[in-house]
mmCIF file of C-alpha atoms in Angstrom:
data_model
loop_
_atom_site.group_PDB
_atom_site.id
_atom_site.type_symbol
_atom_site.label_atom_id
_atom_site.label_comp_id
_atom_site.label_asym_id
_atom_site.label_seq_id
_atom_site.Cartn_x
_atom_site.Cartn_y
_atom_site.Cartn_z
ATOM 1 C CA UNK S 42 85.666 28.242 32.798
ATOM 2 C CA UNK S 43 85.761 30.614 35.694
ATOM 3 C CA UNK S 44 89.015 32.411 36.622
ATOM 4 C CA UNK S 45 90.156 30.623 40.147
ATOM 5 C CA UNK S 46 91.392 33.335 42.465
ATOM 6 C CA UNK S 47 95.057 33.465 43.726
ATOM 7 C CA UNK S 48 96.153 34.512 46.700
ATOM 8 C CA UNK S 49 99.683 35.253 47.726
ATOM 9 C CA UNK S 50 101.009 35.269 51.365
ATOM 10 C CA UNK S 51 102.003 38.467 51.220
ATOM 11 C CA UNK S 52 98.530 39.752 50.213
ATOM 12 C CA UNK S 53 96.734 37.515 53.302
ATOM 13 C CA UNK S 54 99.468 38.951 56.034
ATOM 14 C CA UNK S 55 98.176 42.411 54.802
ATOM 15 C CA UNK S 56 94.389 41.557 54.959
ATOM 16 C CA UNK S 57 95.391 39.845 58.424
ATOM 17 C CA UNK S 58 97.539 43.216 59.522
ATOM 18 C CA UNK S 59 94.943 45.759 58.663
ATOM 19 C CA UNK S 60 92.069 44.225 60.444
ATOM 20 C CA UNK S 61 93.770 41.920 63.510
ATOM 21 C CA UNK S 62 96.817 44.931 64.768
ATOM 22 C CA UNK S 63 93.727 48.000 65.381
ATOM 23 C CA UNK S 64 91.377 45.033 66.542
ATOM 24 C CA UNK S 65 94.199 44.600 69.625
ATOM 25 C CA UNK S 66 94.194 47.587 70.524
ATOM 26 C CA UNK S 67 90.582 48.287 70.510
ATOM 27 C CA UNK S 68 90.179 45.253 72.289
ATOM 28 C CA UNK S 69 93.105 46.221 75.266
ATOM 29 C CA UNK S 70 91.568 49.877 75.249
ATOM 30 C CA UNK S 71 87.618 48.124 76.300
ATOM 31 C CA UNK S 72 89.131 45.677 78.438
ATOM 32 C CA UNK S 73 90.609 48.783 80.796
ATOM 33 C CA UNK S 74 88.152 51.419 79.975
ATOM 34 C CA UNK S 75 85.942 52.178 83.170
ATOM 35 C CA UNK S 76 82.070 50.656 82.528
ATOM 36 C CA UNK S 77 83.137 49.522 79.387
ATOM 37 C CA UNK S 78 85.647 47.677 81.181
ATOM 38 C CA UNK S 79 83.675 46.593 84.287
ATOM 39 C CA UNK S 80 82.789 43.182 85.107
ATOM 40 C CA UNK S 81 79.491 43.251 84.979
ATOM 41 C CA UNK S 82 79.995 43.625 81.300
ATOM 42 C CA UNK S 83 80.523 39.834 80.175
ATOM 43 C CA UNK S 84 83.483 39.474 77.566
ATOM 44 C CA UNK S 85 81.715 38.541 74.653
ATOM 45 C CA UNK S 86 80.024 41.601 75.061
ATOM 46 C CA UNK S 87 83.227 43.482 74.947
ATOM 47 C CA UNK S 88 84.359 41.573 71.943
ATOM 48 C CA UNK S 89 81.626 42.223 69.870
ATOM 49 C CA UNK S 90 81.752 45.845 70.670
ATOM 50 C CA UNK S 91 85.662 45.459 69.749
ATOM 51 C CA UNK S 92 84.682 43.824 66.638
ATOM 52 C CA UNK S 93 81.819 46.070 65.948
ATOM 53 C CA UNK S 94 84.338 49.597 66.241
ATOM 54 C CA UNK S 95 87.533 48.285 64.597
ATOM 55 C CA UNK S 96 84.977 47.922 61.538
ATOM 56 C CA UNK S 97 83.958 51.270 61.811
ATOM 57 C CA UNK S 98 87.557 52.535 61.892
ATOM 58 C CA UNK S 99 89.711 50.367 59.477
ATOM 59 C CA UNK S 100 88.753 52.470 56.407
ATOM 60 C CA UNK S 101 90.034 55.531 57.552
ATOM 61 C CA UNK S 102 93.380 54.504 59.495
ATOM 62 C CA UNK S 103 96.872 54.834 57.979
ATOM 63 C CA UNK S 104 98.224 51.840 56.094
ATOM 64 C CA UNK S 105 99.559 49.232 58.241
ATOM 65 C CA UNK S 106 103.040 47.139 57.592
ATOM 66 C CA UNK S 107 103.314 44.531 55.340
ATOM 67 C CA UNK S 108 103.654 41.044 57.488
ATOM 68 C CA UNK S 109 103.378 37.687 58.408
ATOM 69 C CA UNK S 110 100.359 36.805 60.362
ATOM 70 C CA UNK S 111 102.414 33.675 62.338
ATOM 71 C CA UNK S 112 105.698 35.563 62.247
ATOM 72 C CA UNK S 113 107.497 36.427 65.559
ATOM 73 C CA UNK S 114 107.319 40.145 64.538
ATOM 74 C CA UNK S 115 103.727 39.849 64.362
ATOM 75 C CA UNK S 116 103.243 38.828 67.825
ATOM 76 C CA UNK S 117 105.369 41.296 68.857
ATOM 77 C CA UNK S 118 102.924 44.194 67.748
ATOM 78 C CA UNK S 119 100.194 42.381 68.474
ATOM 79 C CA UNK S 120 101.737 42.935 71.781
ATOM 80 C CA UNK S 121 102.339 46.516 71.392
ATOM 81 C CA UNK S 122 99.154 47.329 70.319
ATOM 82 C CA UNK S 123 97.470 45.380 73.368
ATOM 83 C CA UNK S 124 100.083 47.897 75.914
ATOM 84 C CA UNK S 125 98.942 51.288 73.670
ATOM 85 C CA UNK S 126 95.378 50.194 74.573
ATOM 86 C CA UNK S 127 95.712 49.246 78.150
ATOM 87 C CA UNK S 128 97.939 52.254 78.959
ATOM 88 C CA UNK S 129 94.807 54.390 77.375
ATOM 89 C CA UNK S 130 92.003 52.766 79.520
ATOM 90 C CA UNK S 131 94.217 53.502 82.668
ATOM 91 C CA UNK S 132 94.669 57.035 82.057
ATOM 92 C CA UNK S 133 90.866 57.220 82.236
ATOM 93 C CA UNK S 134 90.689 54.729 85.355
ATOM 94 C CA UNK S 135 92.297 56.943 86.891
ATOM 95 C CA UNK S 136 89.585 59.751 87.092
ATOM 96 C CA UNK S 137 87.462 57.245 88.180
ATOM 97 C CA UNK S 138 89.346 56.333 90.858
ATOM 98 C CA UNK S 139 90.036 59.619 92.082
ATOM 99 C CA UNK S 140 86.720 59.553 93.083
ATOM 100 C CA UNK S 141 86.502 56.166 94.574
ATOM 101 C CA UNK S 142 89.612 57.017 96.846
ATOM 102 C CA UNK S 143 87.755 60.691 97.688
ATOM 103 C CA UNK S 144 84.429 58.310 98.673
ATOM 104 C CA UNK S 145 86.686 56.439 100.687
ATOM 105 C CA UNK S 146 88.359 59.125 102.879
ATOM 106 C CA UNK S 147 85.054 60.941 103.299
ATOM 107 C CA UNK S 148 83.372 57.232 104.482
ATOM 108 C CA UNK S 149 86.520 56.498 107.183
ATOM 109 C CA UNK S 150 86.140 60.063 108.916
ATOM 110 C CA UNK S 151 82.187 60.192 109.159
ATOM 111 C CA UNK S 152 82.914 56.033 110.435
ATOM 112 C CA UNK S 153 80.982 55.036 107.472
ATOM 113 C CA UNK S 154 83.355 52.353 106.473
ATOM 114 C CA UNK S 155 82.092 49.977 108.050
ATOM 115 C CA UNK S 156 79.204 50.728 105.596
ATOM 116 C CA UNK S 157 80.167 48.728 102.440
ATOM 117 C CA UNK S 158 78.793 47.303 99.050
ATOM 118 C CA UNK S 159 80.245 44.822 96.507
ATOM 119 C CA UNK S 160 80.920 47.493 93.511
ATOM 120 C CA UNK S 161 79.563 45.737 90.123
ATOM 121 C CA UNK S 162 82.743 47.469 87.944
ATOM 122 C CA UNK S 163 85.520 46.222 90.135
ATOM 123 C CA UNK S 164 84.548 42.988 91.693
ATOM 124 C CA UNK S 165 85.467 44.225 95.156
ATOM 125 C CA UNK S 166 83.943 45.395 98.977
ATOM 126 C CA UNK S 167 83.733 49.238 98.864
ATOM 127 C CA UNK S 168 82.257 51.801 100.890
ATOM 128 C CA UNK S 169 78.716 52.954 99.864
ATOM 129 C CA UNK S 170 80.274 56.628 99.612
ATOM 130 C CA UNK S 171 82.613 55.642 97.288
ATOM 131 C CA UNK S 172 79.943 54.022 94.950
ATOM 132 C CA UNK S 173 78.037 56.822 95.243
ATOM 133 C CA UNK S 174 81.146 58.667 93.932
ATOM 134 C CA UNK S 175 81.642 56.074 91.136
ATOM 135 C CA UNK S 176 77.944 56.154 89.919
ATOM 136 C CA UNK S 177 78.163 60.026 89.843
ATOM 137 C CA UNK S 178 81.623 59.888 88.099
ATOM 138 C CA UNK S 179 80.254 57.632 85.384
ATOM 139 C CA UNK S 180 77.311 59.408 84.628
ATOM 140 C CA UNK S 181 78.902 62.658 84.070
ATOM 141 C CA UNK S 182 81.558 61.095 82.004
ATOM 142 C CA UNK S 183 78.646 59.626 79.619
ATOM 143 C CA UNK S 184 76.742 62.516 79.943
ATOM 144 C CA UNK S 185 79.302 64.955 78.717
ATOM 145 C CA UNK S 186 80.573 62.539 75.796
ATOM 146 C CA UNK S 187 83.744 61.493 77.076
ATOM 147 C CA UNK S 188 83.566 58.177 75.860
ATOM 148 C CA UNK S 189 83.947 59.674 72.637
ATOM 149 C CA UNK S 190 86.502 61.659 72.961
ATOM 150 C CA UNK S 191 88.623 58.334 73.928
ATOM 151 C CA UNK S 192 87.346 57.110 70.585
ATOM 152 C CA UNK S 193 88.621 59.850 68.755
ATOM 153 C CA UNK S 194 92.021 59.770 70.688
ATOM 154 C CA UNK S 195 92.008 55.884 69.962
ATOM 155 C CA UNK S 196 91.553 56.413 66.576
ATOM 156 C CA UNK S 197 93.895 59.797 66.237
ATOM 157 C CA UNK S 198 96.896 57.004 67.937
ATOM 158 C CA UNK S 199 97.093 55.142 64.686
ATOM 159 C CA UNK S 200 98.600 57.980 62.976
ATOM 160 C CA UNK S 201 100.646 59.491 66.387
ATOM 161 C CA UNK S 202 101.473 56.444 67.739
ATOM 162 C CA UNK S 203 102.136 53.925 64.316
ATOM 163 C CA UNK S 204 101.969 50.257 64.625
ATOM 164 C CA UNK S 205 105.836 49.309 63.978
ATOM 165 C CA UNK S 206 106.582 53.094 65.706
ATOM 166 C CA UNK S 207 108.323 51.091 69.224
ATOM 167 C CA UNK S 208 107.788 50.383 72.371
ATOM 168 C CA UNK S 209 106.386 52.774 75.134
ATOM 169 C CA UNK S 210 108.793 53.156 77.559
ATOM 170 C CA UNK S 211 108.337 57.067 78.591
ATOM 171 C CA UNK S 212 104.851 56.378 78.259
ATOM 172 C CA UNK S 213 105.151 53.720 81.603
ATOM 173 C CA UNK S 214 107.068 56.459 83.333
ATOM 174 C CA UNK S 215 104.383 59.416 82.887
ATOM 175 C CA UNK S 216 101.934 56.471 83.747
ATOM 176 C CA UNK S 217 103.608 55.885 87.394
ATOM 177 C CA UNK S 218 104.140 59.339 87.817
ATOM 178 C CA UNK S 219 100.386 59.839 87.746
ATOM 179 C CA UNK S 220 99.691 57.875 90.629
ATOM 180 C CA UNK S 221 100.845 60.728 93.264
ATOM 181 C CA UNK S 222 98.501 63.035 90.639
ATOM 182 C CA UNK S 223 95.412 60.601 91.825
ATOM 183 C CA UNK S 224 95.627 60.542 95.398
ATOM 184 C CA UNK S 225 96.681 64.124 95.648
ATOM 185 C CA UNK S 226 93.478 64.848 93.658
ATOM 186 C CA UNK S 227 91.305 62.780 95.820
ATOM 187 C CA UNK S 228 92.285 64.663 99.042
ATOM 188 C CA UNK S 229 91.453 68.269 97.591
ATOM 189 C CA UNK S 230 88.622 66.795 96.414
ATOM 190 C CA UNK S 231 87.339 66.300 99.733
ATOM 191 C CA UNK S 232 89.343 68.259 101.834
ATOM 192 C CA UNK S 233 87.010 70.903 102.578
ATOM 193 C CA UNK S 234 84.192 67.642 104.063
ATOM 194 C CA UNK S 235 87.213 66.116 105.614
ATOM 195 C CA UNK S 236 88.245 69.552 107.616
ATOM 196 C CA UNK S 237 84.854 70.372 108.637
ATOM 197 C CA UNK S 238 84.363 66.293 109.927
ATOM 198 C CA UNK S 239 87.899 67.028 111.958
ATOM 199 C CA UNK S 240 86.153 69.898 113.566
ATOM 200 C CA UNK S 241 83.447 67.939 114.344
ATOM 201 C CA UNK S 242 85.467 64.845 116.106
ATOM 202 C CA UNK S 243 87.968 67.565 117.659
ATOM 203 C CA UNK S 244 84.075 69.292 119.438
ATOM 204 C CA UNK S 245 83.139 65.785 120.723
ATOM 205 C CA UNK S 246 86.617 65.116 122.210
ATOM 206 C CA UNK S 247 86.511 68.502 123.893
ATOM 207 C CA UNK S 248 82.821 67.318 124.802
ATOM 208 C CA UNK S 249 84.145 63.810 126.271
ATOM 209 C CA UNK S 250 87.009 65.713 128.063
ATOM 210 C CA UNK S 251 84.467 68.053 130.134
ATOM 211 C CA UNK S 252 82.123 65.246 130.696
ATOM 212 C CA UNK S 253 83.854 61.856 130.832
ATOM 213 C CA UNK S 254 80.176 60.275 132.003
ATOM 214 C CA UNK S 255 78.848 60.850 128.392
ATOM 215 C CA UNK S 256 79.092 58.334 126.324
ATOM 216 C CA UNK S 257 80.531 59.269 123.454
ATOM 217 C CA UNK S 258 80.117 55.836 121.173
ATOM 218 C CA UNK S 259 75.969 55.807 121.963
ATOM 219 C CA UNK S 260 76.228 59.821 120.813
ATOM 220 C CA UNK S 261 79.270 60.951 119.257
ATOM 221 C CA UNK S 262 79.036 58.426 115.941
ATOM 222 C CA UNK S 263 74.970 59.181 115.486
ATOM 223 C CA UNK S 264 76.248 62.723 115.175
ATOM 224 C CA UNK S 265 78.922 62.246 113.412
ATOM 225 C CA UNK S 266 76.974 60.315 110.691
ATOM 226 C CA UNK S 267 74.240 63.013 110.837
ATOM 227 C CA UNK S 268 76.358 65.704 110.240
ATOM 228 C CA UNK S 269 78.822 63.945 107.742
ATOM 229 C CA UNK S 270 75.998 63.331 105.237
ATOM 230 C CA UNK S 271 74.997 67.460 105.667
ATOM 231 C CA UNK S 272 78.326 68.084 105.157
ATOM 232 C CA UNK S 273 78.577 65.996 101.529
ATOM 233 C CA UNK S 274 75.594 67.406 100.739
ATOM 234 C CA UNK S 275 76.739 70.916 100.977
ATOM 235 C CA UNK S 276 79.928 69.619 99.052
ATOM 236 C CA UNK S 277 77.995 68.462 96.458
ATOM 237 C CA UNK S 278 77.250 71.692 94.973
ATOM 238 C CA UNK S 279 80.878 72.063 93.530
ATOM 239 C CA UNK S 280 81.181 69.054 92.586
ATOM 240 C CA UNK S 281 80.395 69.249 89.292
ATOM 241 C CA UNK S 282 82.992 72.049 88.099
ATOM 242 C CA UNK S 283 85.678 69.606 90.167
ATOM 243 C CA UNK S 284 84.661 66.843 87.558
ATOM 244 C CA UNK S 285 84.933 69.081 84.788
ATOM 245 C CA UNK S 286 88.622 70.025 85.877
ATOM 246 C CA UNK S 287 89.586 66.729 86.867
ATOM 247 C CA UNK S 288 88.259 65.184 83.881
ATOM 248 C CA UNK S 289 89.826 68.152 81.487
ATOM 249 C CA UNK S 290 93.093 67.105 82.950
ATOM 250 C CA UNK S 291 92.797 63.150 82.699
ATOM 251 C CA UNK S 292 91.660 64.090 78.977
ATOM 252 C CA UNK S 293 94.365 66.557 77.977
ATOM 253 C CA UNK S 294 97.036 63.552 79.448
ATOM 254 C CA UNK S 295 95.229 60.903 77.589
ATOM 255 C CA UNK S 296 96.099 63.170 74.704
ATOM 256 C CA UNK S 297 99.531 63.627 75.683
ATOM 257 C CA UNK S 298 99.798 59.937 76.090
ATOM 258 C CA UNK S 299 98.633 58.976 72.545
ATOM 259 C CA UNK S 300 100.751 62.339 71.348
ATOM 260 C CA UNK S 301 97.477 63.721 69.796
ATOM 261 C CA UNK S 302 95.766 66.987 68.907
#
């Protein structure tokens, strides 16, 4: 007669630990990740992709604690993982929006605001500059394998940033403090387009000044449009080692953030 197999509690609480605490913060990272993220991604989606990489990366993280799966303690790092994760995928919404806000300025002085699109990763009316922006952004950030290096930084945080290591608190502070760091970015971003479309509105004033019988809404804003989409095209061409700065930076904090390598 066949040996039945025993199981102790202990032994299913660290079956349960080892595969449910990464799978949270996998899951928290997705959920907040830009395109991975986005809603047009449906959550099932998301989940199996959660499922499919916490797999992948059980075998080689770091023991985790010894615990009860319907324990109090358990919930609370369940918890913890779920903040680690979402903290990660804003560090790298943040690049992204950089360059939403940047679309945005550049849209509302070349009066291209009224101009707007429902954006398929937020849910929300933006201006078609800014999409623009956001397609760009993304494509660059797939294109140069950023999405991997979040992987490896998710997967370096098990060992930095331990399960039962505490709660984040100077990780919320260097969070908020990065806010100022994303608009601040977004103007220099597009402060060479926005000068040269202040020039622009400052010439057509003048204009309206010495000739108060021109019109200036039947002329001014067909020129302004005109020479607002030369002008982004010209400051296009730099806009690629920008990226590569901005998104060096947002890296190197993710890093910080997750106290990795």
């Amino acid at each position: 007669m066949a040996d039945v197999l025993h199981l102790t509690d202990a032994q299913i609480g660290g079956w349960v630990a080892a595969f449910l605490l990464p799978l949270f913060r996998v899951a928290a990272l997705l959920m907040t990740l830009p395109l991975f993220g986005a809603d047009m991604v449906s959550a099932r989606i998301r989940l199996y992709m959660a499922l499919a990489i916490t797999l992948a990366i059980v075998p080689v993280l770091p023991p985790m604690p010894q615990l009860n799966a319907l324990d109090l303690h358990a919930l609370l790092l369940c918890a913890e993982q779920i903040v680690i994760g979402a903290l990660m995928g804003l560090a790298i919404q943040m690049l992204f929006q950089v360059f939403v806000i940047a679309g945005q300025v550049v849209a509302i002085q070349m009066g291209m605001a009224f101009a707007s699109m429902v954006d398929p990763v937020n849910g929300v009316n933006v201006a078609t500059v800014s999409q623009f922006f956001n397609m760009l952004v993304t494509l660059l950030f797939l294109s140069m394998n950023g999405h991997l290096v979040v992987f490896e930084v998710l997967v370096e945080s098990f060992t930095t940033l331990p399960v039962d290591g505490g709660l984040l608190t100077g990780q919320f502070w260097e969070l908020a403090n990065r806010l100022s760091w994303v608009l601040g970015a977004a103007i220099l971003l597009v402060l060479p387009a926005v000068t040269a479309l202040l020039v622009v509105n400052v010439a057509l004033g003048v204009m309206t000044r010495a000739a108060p019988q021109l019109n200036i809404f039947s002329v001014g804003m067909p020129v302004t449009i005109v020479l607002g989409m030369v002008i982004l095209w010209l400051n296009m061409a730099d806009i690629l080692n920008q990226y590569q700065s901005l998104a060096s930076e947002a890296l190197q904090w993710l890093r910080e953030l997750a106290r990795a390598r």
